[in-house]
């Protein structure tokens, strides 16, 4: 166990954990947009700023990718963390003025109208969708494209990524809710990636429950599960 | 080259090479760096060879094509040895005369000599040319003595002596102590003590240790690493080999810009030669030391100069930096301990081993030892690469070596450190250049670009230039860097278009603080420097743009108008011909007129007018 | 490029995933850009997700996903060139060719690109056409410089140079 302090309170973490994780587990409130416990920390949104004192030196850093270290002292709410977070929020608000989660943060941190030219984007490039698709689902259907101020996230050929199984993990994890899923009896579509797959009907109840392609993929990557397992919906299995 | 199996054989080879060469035999040395290439040195070399053949002098006169001599402004450069007669702007038509007069009769050809711009004096020897006189070319000087594609040339000037010495006589910790005591600091930008880095890497546990040479010289306006790698690749390789031995590494990488084809070629040739003679590979010089080097070409991304991004790129990923809470010396390439230094840093290593710590530490200032190669470019008479001891003043560099500002221009500022650096104003022209002083005044050493700016350079435009660069070159991961630099660009761009508002400067400062404090890597952390340093020293220029909607330097297109001075105009019609928007009218013998409505201020007429008649207001 | 030719490149790099940047550089040296079908083939042969290949192909400046003209015109925008007026040279080039940066002329002869620094700062402003360096270019010299390339069609400019031919405009 590694012992350190957050805002003066003694907390414990394990080797390999990061400061944000331990802080959240202990009920400290640090705003964050690109972090998810199921994924490797990335450090893109820059919102989870804290001040860490180590060996007598204090510095501003993101907590999501800062490893827990014995004896460090973490401050989650200082003049500097607020100053940094406010500007990050203002930048994000100028980018995505219509996104509820950003508007809420702006309210919480008393950030008014952005002083920059306002865009009308809905994606904050946190990379959660890209990482969940790669790290958890394992199909690498989408990725970051371009760099610098032209960076965006999407399928390699802009639309209809061939490896996408329309599982909806990206839809679920997106903090700005900019990736939408539409489903009918016969088809499922991930709207943003323009990916539409036909649905399979449950052999038992006849209800369509998942895309064929997705079930084939699951069949391929799982061992020791009988092939007909994927013929039925979750309720009928 | 035959195999060199042990230190004794290396010395024997050296003696053989030296024995086969007559130091008094005349030698035509032709600079073949990129600059001289652009001036047509290849044709000059061909012409020399043809002349020698024609006159049956091939046996009596050596000819050597070398790497960059630094004085690129005056290329093609030719030096006649052993007298060291320095000829500049040599053309293929001059070669016959040079052979007949200078080489055979020992007569100097005045026309080809360098003329001192102030005194008008003709200067015969290379070392007396003011550009070279103020320099201390301990690293870069060898470029002029060797053909970079011939390992024999490098061995002849003492090459691989330092490697042989460390392998035979010194333990790795002893080498590290030497480098630590020499005070060598990384020449790539940060100025971190090289010996300390080596030690941490050596002591870090890992299955494998890597050494990397960063030759991804991304700072626009800096090309010393290119010229070193092109002109003396073996010095860099020898440094890497010594470092690898000290650190305990058997695998090295050179990450070199793809935009530098000659450097890629020459370092590749050098590595092949080393493998052939057994100086790379297994059991080098029979000492049990194994080491090999791979060359990777970069993909043209400035951010890959950052060490973690460079390593990601070597691993076949996009060059996105990662947090350095765990240093690369502990977990770098493939998560193994990795030591990265840049080209110039590695090239310093053999010199320190050969000449000793005391000799080396005599050069430079208290905390910055040795020399630094700068690329002195922009609005300065003698542009080129200069190697100077740390501690020299900017004034000495710009005026004594650089020969001052061209035309009637006035020195305004010098930009150092590339996009991470800043602009230093005239009031600080007497500061001593070293790592700490440059940082103190709001700039940084960087890899050594020095861009001289005169009164016709707009400092707001300069800030905009760097912001434009940075917003494109940011990897795009951090909100603060990606969106922060873009917003800074938008603000400064508006200012240059006359749309600046009260409070813009303060907003730029506020944003700068966050971009530098809250971004992940050094690119973002230093990105505001060009803006902050220009605001700090040239606030009045920002204010002229914002309040008076005026660009004092006459650069920002939306804030200037062109007109023709009737007195000066000779109605030659040249401006009319080049004007792409048909904005210039005028009959023969009548002074011409510019229609400011049609004029797009492209500058074509200005460069075309021989009479200085185009006025910018 | 045929599958065999691609396999030859992949073999040169021992089918190593880490060498993907080198593979793409070699492909582009041959094809002048990165054709979609070739990238799909590489993805299959290396069992490397196409997404990762596209991430790299769109991250690095070197790569182009669209065909480029016979002659690549690279305008150096390094700081030294900038203070000597490179932006005006670029503007003039855009106007003269009628294309923007990253585009190709209708006759497929020229593509216009910018480069951060070619490391020949003493000669700025520099325009590199194919493998030929044109130093000290001014807006007024743009037209005459480009015209020379219209007359004699040359071999594709993107082949990596063995021996560079370099030139100066005076």
PDB file of C-alpha atoms in Angstrom, chain A residues 48-229:
ATOM      1  CA  UNK A  48      -8.294  17.069 -13.719  1.00  0.00           C
ATOM      2  CA  UNK A  49      -5.509  19.439 -12.674  1.00  0.00           C
ATOM      3  CA  UNK A  50      -4.196  19.141  -9.128  1.00  0.00           C
ATOM      4  CA  UNK A  51      -1.129  20.457  -7.374  1.00  0.00           C
ATOM      5  CA  UNK A  52       1.271  17.744  -6.294  1.00  0.00           C
ATOM      6  CA  UNK A  53       4.076  18.322  -3.813  1.00  0.00           C
ATOM      7  CA  UNK A  54       6.896  15.841  -4.108  1.00  0.00           C
ATOM      8  CA  UNK A  55      10.314  16.243  -2.553  1.00  0.00           C
ATOM      9  CA  UNK A  56       9.570  19.827  -1.580  1.00  0.00           C
ATOM     10  CA  UNK A  57       8.590  20.851  -5.091  1.00  0.00           C
ATOM     11  CA  UNK A  58       5.002  21.701  -5.956  1.00  0.00           C
ATOM     12  CA  UNK A  59       3.677  21.564  -9.464  1.00  0.00           C
ATOM     13  CA  UNK A  60       0.461  21.665 -11.370  1.00  0.00           C
ATOM     14  CA  UNK A  61      -0.281  18.362 -13.089  1.00  0.00           C
ATOM     15  CA  UNK A  62      -3.126  16.232 -14.335  1.00  0.00           C
ATOM     16  CA  UNK A  63      -4.148  13.662 -11.737  1.00  0.00           C
ATOM     17  CA  UNK A  64      -5.389  10.987 -14.154  1.00  0.00           C
ATOM     18  CA  UNK A  65      -1.910  10.024 -15.294  1.00  0.00           C
ATOM     19  CA  UNK A  66       0.023  10.874 -12.140  1.00  0.00           C
ATOM     20  CA  UNK A  67       1.098   7.667 -10.414  1.00  0.00           C
ATOM     21  CA  UNK A  68       0.422   7.302  -6.689  1.00  0.00           C
ATOM     22  CA  UNK A  69       3.695   7.774  -4.853  1.00  0.00           C
ATOM     23  CA  UNK A  70       4.547   7.377  -1.191  1.00  0.00           C
ATOM     24  CA  UNK A  71       4.462  10.604   0.755  1.00  0.00           C
ATOM     25  CA  UNK A  72       3.250  12.980  -1.917  1.00  0.00           C
ATOM     26  CA  UNK A  73       0.736  15.614  -1.008  1.00  0.00           C
ATOM     27  CA  UNK A  74      -2.071  16.407  -3.422  1.00  0.00           C
ATOM     28  CA  UNK A  75      -4.170  19.580  -3.403  1.00  0.00           C
ATOM     29  CA  UNK A  76      -7.349  19.320  -5.475  1.00  0.00           C
ATOM     30  CA  UNK A  77      -8.656  22.813  -5.107  1.00  0.00           C
ATOM     31  CA  UNK A  78      -6.232  25.715  -5.214  1.00  0.00           C
ATOM     32  CA  UNK A  79      -6.053  29.076  -6.883  1.00  0.00           C
ATOM     33  CA  UNK A  80      -3.936  27.534  -9.652  1.00  0.00           C
ATOM     34  CA  UNK A  81      -6.090  24.456 -10.261  1.00  0.00           C
ATOM     35  CA  UNK A  82      -9.139  26.676 -10.542  1.00  0.00           C
ATOM     36  CA  UNK A  83      -7.402  29.096 -12.884  1.00  0.00           C
ATOM     37  CA  UNK A  84      -6.299  26.238 -15.153  1.00  0.00           C
ATOM     38  CA  UNK A  85      -9.662  24.431 -15.086  1.00  0.00           C
ATOM     39  CA  UNK A  86     -11.572  27.612 -15.838  1.00  0.00           C
ATOM     40  CA  UNK A  87      -9.547  28.263 -18.967  1.00  0.00           C
ATOM     41  CA  UNK A  88      -9.842  24.625 -20.073  1.00  0.00           C
ATOM     42  CA  UNK A  89     -13.608  24.905 -19.672  1.00  0.00           C
ATOM     43  CA  UNK A  90     -13.655  28.194 -21.579  1.00  0.00           C
ATOM     44  CA  UNK A  91     -11.698  26.586 -24.414  1.00  0.00           C
ATOM     45  CA  UNK A  92     -14.039  23.604 -24.503  1.00  0.00           C
ATOM     46  CA  UNK A  93     -17.095  25.843 -24.325  1.00  0.00           C
ATOM     47  CA  UNK A  94     -15.839  27.877 -27.289  1.00  0.00           C
ATOM     48  CA  UNK A  95     -15.391  24.620 -29.156  1.00  0.00           C
ATOM     49  CA  UNK A  96     -18.665  22.967 -28.152  1.00  0.00           C
ATOM     50  CA  UNK A  97     -21.078  25.657 -26.943  1.00  0.00           C
ATOM     51  CA  UNK A  98     -24.117  23.391 -27.113  1.00  0.00           C
ATOM     52  CA  UNK A  99     -22.869  20.409 -25.148  1.00  0.00           C
ATOM     53  CA  UNK A 100     -24.714  20.004 -21.810  1.00  0.00           C
ATOM     54  CA  UNK A 101     -21.829  18.569 -19.803  1.00  0.00           C
ATOM     55  CA  UNK A 102     -19.607  21.497 -20.807  1.00  0.00           C
ATOM     56  CA  UNK A 103     -22.344  24.022 -20.098  1.00  0.00           C
ATOM     57  CA  UNK A 104     -22.808  22.510 -16.642  1.00  0.00           C
ATOM     58  CA  UNK A 105     -19.104  22.726 -15.933  1.00  0.00           C
ATOM     59  CA  UNK A 106     -19.096  26.341 -17.092  1.00  0.00           C
ATOM     60  CA  UNK A 107     -21.878  27.109 -14.668  1.00  0.00           C
ATOM     61  CA  UNK A 108     -20.140  25.316 -11.818  1.00  0.00           C
ATOM     62  CA  UNK A 109     -16.895  27.209 -12.424  1.00  0.00           C
ATOM     63  CA  UNK A 110     -18.595  30.552 -13.220  1.00  0.00           C
ATOM     64  CA  UNK A 111     -17.257  30.640 -16.750  1.00  0.00           C
ATOM     65  CA  UNK A 112     -19.305  33.082 -18.783  1.00  0.00           C
ATOM     66  CA  UNK A 113     -19.459  33.587 -22.521  1.00  0.00           C
ATOM     67  CA  UNK A 114     -16.205  32.414 -24.091  1.00  0.00           C
ATOM     68  CA  UNK A 115     -13.904  35.238 -25.118  1.00  0.00           C
ATOM     69  CA  UNK A 116     -12.877  33.338 -28.235  1.00  0.00           C
ATOM     70  CA  UNK A 117     -14.504  32.771 -31.571  1.00  0.00           C
ATOM     71  CA  UNK A 118     -17.269  30.252 -30.962  1.00  0.00           C
ATOM     72  CA  UNK A 119     -17.342  27.054 -33.016  1.00  0.00           C
ATOM     73  CA  UNK A 120     -20.196  24.657 -33.274  1.00  0.00           C
ATOM     74  CA  UNK A 121     -18.563  21.304 -32.617  1.00  0.00           C
ATOM     75  CA  UNK A 122     -19.908  18.527 -30.455  1.00  0.00           C
ATOM     76  CA  UNK A 123     -16.735  16.482 -29.958  1.00  0.00           C
ATOM     77  CA  UNK A 124     -14.075  17.444 -27.402  1.00  0.00           C
ATOM     78  CA  UNK A 125     -11.504  14.917 -28.694  1.00  0.00           C
ATOM     79  CA  UNK A 126     -11.249  13.172 -25.329  1.00  0.00           C
ATOM     80  CA  UNK A 127     -10.509   9.934 -27.168  1.00  0.00           C
ATOM     81  CA  UNK A 128     -12.708   7.750 -24.944  1.00  0.00           C
ATOM     82  CA  UNK A 129     -14.502   6.248 -27.968  1.00  0.00           C
ATOM     83  CA  UNK A 130     -11.241   5.544 -29.750  1.00  0.00           C
ATOM     84  CA  UNK A 131      -9.712   3.938 -26.674  1.00  0.00           C
ATOM     85  CA  UNK A 132     -12.704   1.819 -25.713  1.00  0.00           C
ATOM     86  CA  UNK A 133     -12.899   0.534 -29.276  1.00  0.00           C
ATOM     87  CA  UNK A 134      -9.222  -0.402 -29.246  1.00  0.00           C
ATOM     88  CA  UNK A 135      -8.534  -1.362 -25.643  1.00  0.00           C
ATOM     89  CA  UNK A 136     -11.785  -3.039 -24.634  1.00  0.00           C
ATOM     90  CA  UNK A 137     -13.695  -4.072 -27.749  1.00  0.00           C
ATOM     91  CA  UNK A 138     -10.501  -4.713 -29.674  1.00  0.00           C
ATOM     92  CA  UNK A 139     -11.732  -3.923 -33.184  1.00  0.00           C
ATOM     93  CA  UNK A 140      -9.912  -0.627 -33.808  1.00  0.00           C
ATOM     94  CA  UNK A 141     -12.761   0.682 -35.934  1.00  0.00           C
ATOM     95  CA  UNK A 142     -12.099   4.353 -35.228  1.00  0.00           C
ATOM     96  CA  UNK A 143      -9.033   6.417 -34.554  1.00  0.00           C
ATOM     97  CA  UNK A 144      -7.640   9.906 -34.331  1.00  0.00           C
ATOM     98  CA  UNK A 145      -7.034  11.412 -37.735  1.00  0.00           C
ATOM     99  CA  UNK A 146      -4.818  14.387 -38.488  1.00  0.00           C
ATOM    100  CA  UNK A 147      -3.104  16.420 -35.837  1.00  0.00           C
ATOM    101  CA  UNK A 148      -2.912  19.820 -34.245  1.00  0.00           C
ATOM    102  CA  UNK A 149      -5.976  21.984 -34.592  1.00  0.00           C
ATOM    103  CA  UNK A 150      -7.164  19.769 -37.476  1.00  0.00           C
ATOM    104  CA  UNK A 151      -7.359  16.633 -35.359  1.00  0.00           C
ATOM    105  CA  UNK A 152     -10.581  14.695 -35.419  1.00  0.00           C
ATOM    106  CA  UNK A 153     -11.788  11.260 -34.508  1.00  0.00           C
ATOM    107  CA  UNK A 154     -13.400   8.841 -36.910  1.00  0.00           C
ATOM    108  CA  UNK A 155     -13.123   5.726 -39.077  1.00  0.00           C
ATOM    109  CA  UNK A 156     -10.032   5.379 -41.279  1.00  0.00           C
ATOM    110  CA  UNK A 157     -11.956   6.018 -44.483  1.00  0.00           C
ATOM    111  CA  UNK A 158     -14.165   8.674 -42.910  1.00  0.00           C
ATOM    112  CA  UNK A 159     -17.307   6.474 -42.905  1.00  0.00           C
ATOM    113  CA  UNK A 160     -18.494   2.910 -42.464  1.00  0.00           C
ATOM    114  CA  UNK A 161     -15.539   1.293 -40.713  1.00  0.00           C
ATOM    115  CA  UNK A 162     -15.339  -2.318 -41.860  1.00  0.00           C
ATOM    116  CA  UNK A 163     -14.302  -3.688 -38.483  1.00  0.00           C
ATOM    117  CA  UNK A 164     -17.036  -1.900 -36.501  1.00  0.00           C
ATOM    118  CA  UNK A 165     -19.419  -4.373 -34.876  1.00  0.00           C
ATOM    119  CA  UNK A 166     -21.905  -1.668 -33.878  1.00  0.00           C
ATOM    120  CA  UNK A 167     -21.579  -2.721 -30.261  1.00  0.00           C
ATOM    121  CA  UNK A 168     -22.304   0.804 -29.081  1.00  0.00           C
ATOM    122  CA  UNK A 169     -19.431   1.036 -26.589  1.00  0.00           C
ATOM    123  CA  UNK A 170     -18.423   4.374 -28.125  1.00  0.00           C
ATOM    124  CA  UNK A 171     -22.000   5.583 -27.829  1.00  0.00           C
ATOM    125  CA  UNK A 172     -22.154   4.629 -24.177  1.00  0.00           C
ATOM    126  CA  UNK A 173     -18.816   6.148 -23.180  1.00  0.00           C
ATOM    127  CA  UNK A 174     -19.001   9.470 -25.052  1.00  0.00           C
ATOM    128  CA  UNK A 175     -19.266  12.284 -22.499  1.00  0.00           C
ATOM    129  CA  UNK A 176     -20.770  14.780 -24.929  1.00  0.00           C
ATOM    130  CA  UNK A 177     -23.294  12.325 -26.317  1.00  0.00           C
ATOM    131  CA  UNK A 178     -22.241  13.117 -29.863  1.00  0.00           C
ATOM    132  CA  UNK A 179     -22.208   9.495 -31.042  1.00  0.00           C
ATOM    133  CA  UNK A 180     -25.751   8.217 -31.514  1.00  0.00           C
ATOM    134  CA  UNK A 181     -27.172   4.767 -32.037  1.00  0.00           C
ATOM    135  CA  UNK A 182     -30.362   4.116 -33.987  1.00  0.00           C
ATOM    136  CA  UNK A 183     -32.066   0.763 -34.128  1.00  0.00           C
ATOM    137  CA  UNK A 184     -34.984  -0.741 -35.990  1.00  0.00           C
ATOM    138  CA  UNK A 185     -36.245  -4.311 -36.074  1.00  0.00           C
ATOM    139  CA  UNK A 186     -33.878  -5.123 -38.937  1.00  0.00           C
ATOM    140  CA  UNK A 187     -30.894  -2.754 -38.595  1.00  0.00           C
ATOM    141  CA  UNK A 188     -28.625  -1.003 -36.147  1.00  0.00           C
ATOM    142  CA  UNK A 189     -26.804   2.185 -37.122  1.00  0.00           C
ATOM    143  CA  UNK A 190     -23.999   4.059 -35.405  1.00  0.00           C
ATOM    144  CA  UNK A 191     -24.938   7.401 -36.842  1.00  0.00           C
ATOM    145  CA  UNK A 192     -21.663   9.297 -36.543  1.00  0.00           C
ATOM    146  CA  UNK A 193     -19.648   6.582 -38.277  1.00  0.00           C
ATOM    147  CA  UNK A 194     -22.402   5.852 -40.813  1.00  0.00           C
ATOM    148  CA  UNK A 195     -22.174   2.179 -39.964  1.00  0.00           C
ATOM    149  CA  UNK A 196     -25.330   0.092 -40.444  1.00  0.00           C
ATOM    150  CA  UNK A 197     -25.494  -3.634 -39.728  1.00  0.00           C
ATOM    151  CA  UNK A 198     -28.365  -6.113 -40.105  1.00  0.00           C
ATOM    152  CA  UNK A 199     -29.791  -7.547 -36.896  1.00  0.00           C
ATOM    153  CA  UNK A 200     -30.101 -11.171 -35.929  1.00  0.00           C
ATOM    154  CA  UNK A 201     -33.351 -12.585 -34.534  1.00  0.00           C
ATOM    155  CA  UNK A 202     -33.330 -14.724 -31.388  1.00  0.00           C
ATOM    156  CA  UNK A 203     -33.977 -18.388 -32.218  1.00  0.00           C
ATOM    157  CA  UNK A 204     -36.093 -18.752 -29.122  1.00  0.00           C
ATOM    158  CA  UNK A 205     -38.203 -15.628 -28.840  1.00  0.00           C
ATOM    159  CA  UNK A 206     -37.841 -14.247 -32.379  1.00  0.00           C
ATOM    160  CA  UNK A 207     -36.911 -10.749 -31.168  1.00  0.00           C
ATOM    161  CA  UNK A 208     -34.025  -9.118 -33.038  1.00  0.00           C
ATOM    162  CA  UNK A 209     -31.291  -8.573 -30.472  1.00  0.00           C
ATOM    163  CA  UNK A 210     -27.860  -7.857 -31.962  1.00  0.00           C
ATOM    164  CA  UNK A 211     -26.074  -7.347 -35.275  1.00  0.00           C
ATOM    165  CA  UNK A 212     -25.038 -10.566 -37.031  1.00  0.00           C
ATOM    166  CA  UNK A 213     -21.514  -9.270 -37.521  1.00  0.00           C
ATOM    167  CA  UNK A 214     -21.124  -8.521 -33.837  1.00  0.00           C
ATOM    168  CA  UNK A 215     -22.206 -12.012 -32.787  1.00  0.00           C
ATOM    169  CA  UNK A 216     -19.794 -13.548 -35.297  1.00  0.00           C
ATOM    170  CA  UNK A 217     -17.010 -11.466 -33.811  1.00  0.00           C
ATOM    171  CA  UNK A 218     -17.899 -12.558 -30.276  1.00  0.00           C
ATOM    172  CA  UNK A 219     -17.954 -16.167 -31.457  1.00  0.00           C
ATOM    173  CA  UNK A 220     -14.483 -15.746 -32.883  1.00  0.00           C
ATOM    174  CA  UNK A 221     -12.858 -14.187 -29.845  1.00  0.00           C
ATOM    175  CA  UNK A 222     -14.423 -16.411 -27.166  1.00  0.00           C
ATOM    176  CA  UNK A 223     -13.328 -19.961 -26.449  1.00  0.00           C
ATOM    177  CA  UNK A 224     -15.321 -22.857 -25.045  1.00  0.00           C
ATOM    178  CA  UNK A 225     -18.713 -21.349 -25.678  1.00  0.00           C
ATOM    179  CA  UNK A 226     -21.036 -23.471 -27.832  1.00  0.00           C
ATOM    180  CA  UNK A 227     -21.756 -21.919 -31.225  1.00  0.00           C
ATOM    181  CA  UNK A 228     -25.534 -21.846 -30.657  1.00  0.00           C
ATOM    182  CA  UNK A 229     -24.991 -19.706 -27.558  1.00  0.00           C
TER     183      UNK A 229
END
